[in-house]
PDB file of C-alpha atoms in Angstrom:
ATOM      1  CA  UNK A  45     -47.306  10.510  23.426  1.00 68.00           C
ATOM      2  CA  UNK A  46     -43.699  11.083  22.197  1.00 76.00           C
ATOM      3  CA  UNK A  47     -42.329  13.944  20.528  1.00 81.00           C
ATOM      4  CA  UNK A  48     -41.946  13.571  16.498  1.00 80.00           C
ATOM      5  CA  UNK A  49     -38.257  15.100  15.790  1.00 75.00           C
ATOM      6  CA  UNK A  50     -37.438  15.984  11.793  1.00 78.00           C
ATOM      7  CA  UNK A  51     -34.454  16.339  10.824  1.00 74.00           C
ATOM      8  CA  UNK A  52     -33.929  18.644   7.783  1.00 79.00           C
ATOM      9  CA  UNK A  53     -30.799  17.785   5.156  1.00 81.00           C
ATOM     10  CA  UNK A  54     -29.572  19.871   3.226  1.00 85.00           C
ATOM     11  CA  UNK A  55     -27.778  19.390  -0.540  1.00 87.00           C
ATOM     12  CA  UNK A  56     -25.042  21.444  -1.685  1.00 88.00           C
ATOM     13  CA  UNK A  57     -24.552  21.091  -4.979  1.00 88.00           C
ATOM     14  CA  UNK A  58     -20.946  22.101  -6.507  1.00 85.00           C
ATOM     15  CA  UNK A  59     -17.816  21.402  -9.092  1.00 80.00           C
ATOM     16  CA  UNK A  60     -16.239  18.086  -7.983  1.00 82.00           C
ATOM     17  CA  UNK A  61     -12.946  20.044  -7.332  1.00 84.00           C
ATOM     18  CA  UNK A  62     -15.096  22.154  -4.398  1.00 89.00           C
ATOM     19  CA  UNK A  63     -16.050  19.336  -1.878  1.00 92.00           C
ATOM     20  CA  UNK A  64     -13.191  18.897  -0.726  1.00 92.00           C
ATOM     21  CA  UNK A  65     -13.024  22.372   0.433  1.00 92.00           C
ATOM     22  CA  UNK A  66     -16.432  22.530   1.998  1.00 94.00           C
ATOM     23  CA  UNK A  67     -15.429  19.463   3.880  1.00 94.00           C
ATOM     24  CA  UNK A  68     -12.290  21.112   4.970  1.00 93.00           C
ATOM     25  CA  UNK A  69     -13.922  24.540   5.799  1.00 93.00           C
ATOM     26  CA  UNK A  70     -16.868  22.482   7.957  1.00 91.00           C
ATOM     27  CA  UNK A  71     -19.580  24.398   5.753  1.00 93.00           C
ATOM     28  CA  UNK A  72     -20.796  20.551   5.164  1.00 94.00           C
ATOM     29  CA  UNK A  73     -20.934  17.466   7.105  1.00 93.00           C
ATOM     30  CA  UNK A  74     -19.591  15.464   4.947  1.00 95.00           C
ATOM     31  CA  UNK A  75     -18.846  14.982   1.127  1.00 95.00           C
ATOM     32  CA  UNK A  76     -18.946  12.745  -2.154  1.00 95.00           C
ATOM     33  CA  UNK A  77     -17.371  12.631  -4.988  1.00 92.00           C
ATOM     34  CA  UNK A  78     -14.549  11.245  -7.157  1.00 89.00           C
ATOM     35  CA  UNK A  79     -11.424  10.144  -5.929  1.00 86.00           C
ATOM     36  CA  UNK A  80      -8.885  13.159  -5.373  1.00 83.00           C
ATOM     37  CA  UNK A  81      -5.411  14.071  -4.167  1.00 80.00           C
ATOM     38  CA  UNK A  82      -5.267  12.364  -0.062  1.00 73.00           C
ATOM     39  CA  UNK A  83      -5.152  15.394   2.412  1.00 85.00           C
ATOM     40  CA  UNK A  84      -3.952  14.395   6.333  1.00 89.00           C
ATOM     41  CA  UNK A  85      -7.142  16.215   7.387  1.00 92.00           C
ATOM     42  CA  UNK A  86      -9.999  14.246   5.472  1.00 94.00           C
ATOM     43  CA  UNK A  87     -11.044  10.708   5.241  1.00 94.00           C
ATOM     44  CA  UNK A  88     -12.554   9.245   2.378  1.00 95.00           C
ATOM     45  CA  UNK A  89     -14.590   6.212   2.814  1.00 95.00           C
ATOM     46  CA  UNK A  90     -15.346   4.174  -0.906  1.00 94.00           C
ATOM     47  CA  UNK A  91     -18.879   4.575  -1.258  1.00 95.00           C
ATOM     48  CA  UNK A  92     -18.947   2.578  -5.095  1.00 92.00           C
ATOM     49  CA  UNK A  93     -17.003   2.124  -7.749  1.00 92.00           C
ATOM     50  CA  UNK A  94     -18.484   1.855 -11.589  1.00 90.00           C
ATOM     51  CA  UNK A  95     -16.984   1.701 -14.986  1.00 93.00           C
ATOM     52  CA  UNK A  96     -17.045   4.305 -17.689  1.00 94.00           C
ATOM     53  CA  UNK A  97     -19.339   4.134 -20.811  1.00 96.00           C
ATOM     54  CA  UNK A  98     -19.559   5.778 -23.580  1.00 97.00           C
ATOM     55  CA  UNK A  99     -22.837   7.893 -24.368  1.00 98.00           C
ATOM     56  CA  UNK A 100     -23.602   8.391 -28.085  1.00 98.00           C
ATOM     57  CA  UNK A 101     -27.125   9.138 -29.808  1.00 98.00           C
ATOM     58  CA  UNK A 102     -29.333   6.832 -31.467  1.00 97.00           C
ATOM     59  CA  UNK A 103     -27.772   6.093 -35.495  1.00 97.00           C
ATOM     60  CA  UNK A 104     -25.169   6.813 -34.455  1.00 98.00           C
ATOM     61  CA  UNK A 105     -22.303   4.098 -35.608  1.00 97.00           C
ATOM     62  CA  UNK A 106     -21.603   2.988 -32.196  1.00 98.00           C
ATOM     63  CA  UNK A 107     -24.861   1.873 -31.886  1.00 97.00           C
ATOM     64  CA  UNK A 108     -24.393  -1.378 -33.961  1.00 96.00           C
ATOM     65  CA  UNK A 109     -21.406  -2.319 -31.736  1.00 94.00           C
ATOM     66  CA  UNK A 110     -22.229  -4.308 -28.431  1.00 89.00           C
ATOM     67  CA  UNK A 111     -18.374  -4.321 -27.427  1.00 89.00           C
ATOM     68  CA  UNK A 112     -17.244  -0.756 -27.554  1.00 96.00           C
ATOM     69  CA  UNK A 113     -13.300  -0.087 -27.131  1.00 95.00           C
ATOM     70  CA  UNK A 114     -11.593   3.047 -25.655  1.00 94.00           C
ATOM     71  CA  UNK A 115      -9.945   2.962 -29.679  1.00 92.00           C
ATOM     72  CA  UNK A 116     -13.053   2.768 -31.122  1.00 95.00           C
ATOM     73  CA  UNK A 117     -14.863   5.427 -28.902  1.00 95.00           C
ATOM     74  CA  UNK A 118     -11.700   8.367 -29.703  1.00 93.00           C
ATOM     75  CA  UNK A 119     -12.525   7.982 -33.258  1.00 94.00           C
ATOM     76  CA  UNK A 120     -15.325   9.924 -32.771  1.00 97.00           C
ATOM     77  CA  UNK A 121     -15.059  14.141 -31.284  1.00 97.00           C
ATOM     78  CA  UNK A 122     -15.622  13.474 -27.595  1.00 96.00           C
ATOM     79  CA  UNK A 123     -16.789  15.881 -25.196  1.00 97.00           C
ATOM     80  CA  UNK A 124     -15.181  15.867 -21.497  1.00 94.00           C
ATOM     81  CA  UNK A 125     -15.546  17.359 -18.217  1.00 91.00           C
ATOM     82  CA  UNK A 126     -13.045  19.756 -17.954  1.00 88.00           C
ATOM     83  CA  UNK A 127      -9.914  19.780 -14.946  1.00 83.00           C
ATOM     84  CA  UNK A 128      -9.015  16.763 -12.825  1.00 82.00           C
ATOM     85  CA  UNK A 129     -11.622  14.475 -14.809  1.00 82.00           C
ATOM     86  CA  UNK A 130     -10.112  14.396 -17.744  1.00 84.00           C
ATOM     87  CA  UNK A 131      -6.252  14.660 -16.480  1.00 85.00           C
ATOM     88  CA  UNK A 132      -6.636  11.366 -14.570  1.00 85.00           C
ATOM     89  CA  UNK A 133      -8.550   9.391 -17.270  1.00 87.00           C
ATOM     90  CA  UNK A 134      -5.636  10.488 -19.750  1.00 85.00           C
ATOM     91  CA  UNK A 135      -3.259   9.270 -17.028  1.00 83.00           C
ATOM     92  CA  UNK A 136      -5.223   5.355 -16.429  1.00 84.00           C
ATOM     93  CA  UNK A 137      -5.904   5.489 -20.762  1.00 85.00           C
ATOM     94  CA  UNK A 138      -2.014   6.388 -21.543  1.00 76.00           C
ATOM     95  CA  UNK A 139      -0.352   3.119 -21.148  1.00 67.00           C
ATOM     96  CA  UNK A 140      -2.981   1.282 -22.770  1.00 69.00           C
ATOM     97  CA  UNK A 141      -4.079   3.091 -25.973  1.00 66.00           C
ATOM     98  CA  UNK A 142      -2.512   2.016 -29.230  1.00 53.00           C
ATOM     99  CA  UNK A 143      -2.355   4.822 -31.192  1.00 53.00           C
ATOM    100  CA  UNK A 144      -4.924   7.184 -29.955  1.00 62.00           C
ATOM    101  CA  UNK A 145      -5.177   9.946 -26.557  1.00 74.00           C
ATOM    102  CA  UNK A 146      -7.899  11.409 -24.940  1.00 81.00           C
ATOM    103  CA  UNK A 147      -7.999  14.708 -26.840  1.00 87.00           C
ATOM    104  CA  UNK A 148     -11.841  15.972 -26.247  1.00 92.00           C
ATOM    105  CA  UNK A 149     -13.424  18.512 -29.300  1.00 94.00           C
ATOM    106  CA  UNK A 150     -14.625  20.153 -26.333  1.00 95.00           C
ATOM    107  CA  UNK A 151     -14.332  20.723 -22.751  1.00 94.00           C
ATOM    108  CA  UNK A 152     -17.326  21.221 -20.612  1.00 95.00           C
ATOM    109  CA  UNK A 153     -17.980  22.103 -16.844  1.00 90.00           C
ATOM    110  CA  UNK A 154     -21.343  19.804 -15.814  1.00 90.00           C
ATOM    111  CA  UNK A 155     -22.409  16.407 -17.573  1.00 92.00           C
ATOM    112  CA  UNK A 156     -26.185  17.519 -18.319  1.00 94.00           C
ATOM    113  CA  UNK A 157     -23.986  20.418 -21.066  1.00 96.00           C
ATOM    114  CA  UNK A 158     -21.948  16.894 -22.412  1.00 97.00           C
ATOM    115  CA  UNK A 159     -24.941  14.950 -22.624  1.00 97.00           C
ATOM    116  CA  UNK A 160     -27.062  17.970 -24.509  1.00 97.00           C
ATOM    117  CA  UNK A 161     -24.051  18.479 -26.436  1.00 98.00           C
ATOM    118  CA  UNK A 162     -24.133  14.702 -27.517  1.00 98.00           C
ATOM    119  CA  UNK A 163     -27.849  14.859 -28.169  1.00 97.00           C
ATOM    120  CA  UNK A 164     -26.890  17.223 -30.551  1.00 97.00           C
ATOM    121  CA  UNK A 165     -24.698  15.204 -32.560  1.00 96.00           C
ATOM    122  CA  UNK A 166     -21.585  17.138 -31.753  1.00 97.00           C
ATOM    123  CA  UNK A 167     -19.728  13.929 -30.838  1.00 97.00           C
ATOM    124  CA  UNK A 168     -19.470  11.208 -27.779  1.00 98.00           C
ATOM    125  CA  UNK A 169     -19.183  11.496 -24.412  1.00 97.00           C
ATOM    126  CA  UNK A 170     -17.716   9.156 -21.230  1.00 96.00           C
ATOM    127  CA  UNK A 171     -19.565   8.519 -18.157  1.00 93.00           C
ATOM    128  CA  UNK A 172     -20.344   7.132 -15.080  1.00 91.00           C
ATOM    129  CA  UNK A 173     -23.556   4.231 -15.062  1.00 89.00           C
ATOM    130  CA  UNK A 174     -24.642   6.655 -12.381  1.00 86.00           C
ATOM    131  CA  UNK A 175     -25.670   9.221 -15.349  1.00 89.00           C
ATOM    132  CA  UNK A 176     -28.399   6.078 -16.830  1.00 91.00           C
ATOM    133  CA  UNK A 177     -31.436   8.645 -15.622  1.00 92.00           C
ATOM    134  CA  UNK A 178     -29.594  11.494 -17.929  1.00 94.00           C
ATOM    135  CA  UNK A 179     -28.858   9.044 -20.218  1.00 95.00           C
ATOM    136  CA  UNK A 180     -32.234   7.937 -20.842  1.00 95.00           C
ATOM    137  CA  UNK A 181     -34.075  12.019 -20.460  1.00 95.00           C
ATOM    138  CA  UNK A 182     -31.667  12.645 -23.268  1.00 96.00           C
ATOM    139  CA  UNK A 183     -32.331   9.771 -25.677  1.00 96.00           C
ATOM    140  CA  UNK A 184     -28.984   8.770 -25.881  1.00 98.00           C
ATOM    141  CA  UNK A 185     -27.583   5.373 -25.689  1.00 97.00           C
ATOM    142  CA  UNK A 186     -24.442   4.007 -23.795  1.00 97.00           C
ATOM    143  CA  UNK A 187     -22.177   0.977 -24.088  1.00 96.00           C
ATOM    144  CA  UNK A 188     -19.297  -0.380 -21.655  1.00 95.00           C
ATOM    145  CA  UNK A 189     -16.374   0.871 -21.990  1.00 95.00           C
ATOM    146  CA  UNK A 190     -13.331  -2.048 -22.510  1.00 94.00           C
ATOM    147  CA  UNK A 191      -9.777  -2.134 -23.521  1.00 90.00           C
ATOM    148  CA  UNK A 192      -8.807  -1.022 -20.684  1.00 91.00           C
ATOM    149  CA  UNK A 193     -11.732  -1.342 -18.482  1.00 93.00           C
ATOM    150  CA  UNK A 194     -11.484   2.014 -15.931  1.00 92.00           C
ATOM    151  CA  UNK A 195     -13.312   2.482 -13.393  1.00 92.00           C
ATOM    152  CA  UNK A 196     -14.016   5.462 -10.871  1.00 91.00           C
ATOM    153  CA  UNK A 197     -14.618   5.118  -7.045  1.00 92.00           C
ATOM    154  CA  UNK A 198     -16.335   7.749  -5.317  1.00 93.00           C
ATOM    155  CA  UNK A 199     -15.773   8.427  -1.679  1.00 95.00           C
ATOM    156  CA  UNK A 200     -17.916   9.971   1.225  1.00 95.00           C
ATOM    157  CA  UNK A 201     -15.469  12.890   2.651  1.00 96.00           C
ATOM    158  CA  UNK A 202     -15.327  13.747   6.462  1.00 95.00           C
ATOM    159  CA  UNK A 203     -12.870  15.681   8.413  1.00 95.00           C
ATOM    160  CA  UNK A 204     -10.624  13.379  10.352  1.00 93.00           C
ATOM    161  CA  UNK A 205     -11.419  16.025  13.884  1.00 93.00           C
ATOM    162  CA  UNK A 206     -14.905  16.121  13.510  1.00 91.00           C
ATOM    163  CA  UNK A 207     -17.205  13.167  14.425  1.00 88.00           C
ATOM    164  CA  UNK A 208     -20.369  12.623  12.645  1.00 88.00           C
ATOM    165  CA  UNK A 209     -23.780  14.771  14.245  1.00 87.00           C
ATOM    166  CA  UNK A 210     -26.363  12.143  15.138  1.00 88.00           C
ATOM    167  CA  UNK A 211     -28.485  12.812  12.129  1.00 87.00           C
ATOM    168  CA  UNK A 212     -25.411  13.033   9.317  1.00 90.00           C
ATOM    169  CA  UNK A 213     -24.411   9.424  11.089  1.00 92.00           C
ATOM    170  CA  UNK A 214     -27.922   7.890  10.281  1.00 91.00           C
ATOM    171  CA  UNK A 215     -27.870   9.690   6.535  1.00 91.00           C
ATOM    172  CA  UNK A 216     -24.187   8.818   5.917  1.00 93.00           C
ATOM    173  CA  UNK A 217     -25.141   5.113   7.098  1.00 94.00           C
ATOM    174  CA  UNK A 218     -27.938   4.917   4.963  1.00 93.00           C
ATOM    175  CA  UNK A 219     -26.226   5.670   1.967  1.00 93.00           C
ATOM    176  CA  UNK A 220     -23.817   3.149   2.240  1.00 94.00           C
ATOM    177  CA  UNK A 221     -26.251   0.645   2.577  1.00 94.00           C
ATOM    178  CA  UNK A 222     -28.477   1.994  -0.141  1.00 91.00           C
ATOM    179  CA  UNK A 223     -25.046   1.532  -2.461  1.00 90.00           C
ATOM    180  CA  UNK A 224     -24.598  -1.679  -1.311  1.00 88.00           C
ATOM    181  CA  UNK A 225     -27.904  -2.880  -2.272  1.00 86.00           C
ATOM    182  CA  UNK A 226     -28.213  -1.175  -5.880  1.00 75.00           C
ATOM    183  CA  UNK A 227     -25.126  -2.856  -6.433  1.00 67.00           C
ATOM    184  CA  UNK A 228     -26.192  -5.901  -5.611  1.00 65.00           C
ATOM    185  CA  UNK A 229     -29.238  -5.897  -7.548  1.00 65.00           C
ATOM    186  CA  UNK A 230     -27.947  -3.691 -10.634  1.00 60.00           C
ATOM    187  CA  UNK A 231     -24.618  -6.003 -11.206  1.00 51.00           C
ATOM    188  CA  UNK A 232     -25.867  -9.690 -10.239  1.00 54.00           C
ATOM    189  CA  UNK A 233     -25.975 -11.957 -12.648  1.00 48.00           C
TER     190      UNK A 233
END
């Protein structure tokens, strides 16, 4: 009879603007998150890429529209993730926006506080397809975002020195494939 071997894994949750860090420090095996300045110590391997949305409440006028635009979506207060979030969607939105900038009402440090803050009519909010599950506990609607059409890649973060352990290998594989396969089914037409 063979031995039965777990292996435990362990979730860190944290800002966006700390994996890197962890990653760096070794207090993690690896990372994921949003795209972020290169470092000569960390690889970043694309795990998926999605487009934004915007998330608005049910009645509201957005709701009648099944093309949204980035110029119709600012006419409304919009509520942001505050720090590098925010900076590089002003940065892909600047060239393309007629007459409008990403200027949020408000400024917030998690999405669940954006989408509760939507839910309570204080204006719109931009997200990730990722979010649906939020989307849906808060009974909020989204549309695609177009004019431009941005999109976000996120990236599993390793040190460059430090191979994979045996067991973040199998869980870092799997999660590539498990992308690769909601992708398939979520996007084909």
């Amino acid at each position: 009879m063979s031995a039965v071997h777990f292996v435990q894994v362990r979730l860190f949750d944290c800002l966006v603007e700390n994996v890197l860090g962890r990653v760096h420090s070794g207090e993690v095996d690896f990372g994921i998150g949003p795209e972020r300045e290169p470092s000569a110590d960390i690889e970043a391997r694309t795990l998926f890429e999605l487009p934004f949305v915007v998330v608005f409440p049910k009645g509201h006028p957005l709701e009648k529209k099944k093309r949204v635009s980035w110029d119709d979506a600012l006419r409304y207060p919009v509520i942001a993730l505050q720090g590098e979030f925010t900076q590089r969607l002003r940065v892909d939105l600047h060239a393309s926006l007629s007459d409008q900038a990403l200027q949020p009402s408000h400024e917030v440090s998690f999405m669940t506080t954006a989408l509760a803050m939507v839910s309570a009519g204080l204006g719109v909010t931009t997200c990730l397809p990722y979010a649906d599950a939020l989307i849906t506990r808060y009974q909020l609607l989204s549309r695609p975002l177009l004019d431009p059409v941005v999109q976000r890649k996120f990236f599993v973060f390793t040190r460059r020195d430090r191979p994979y352990s045996p067991a973040a290998q199998r869980f870092a594989s799997y999660l590539f494939e498990h992308m690769a396969s909601y992708h398939q089914a979520r996007w084909a037409d």
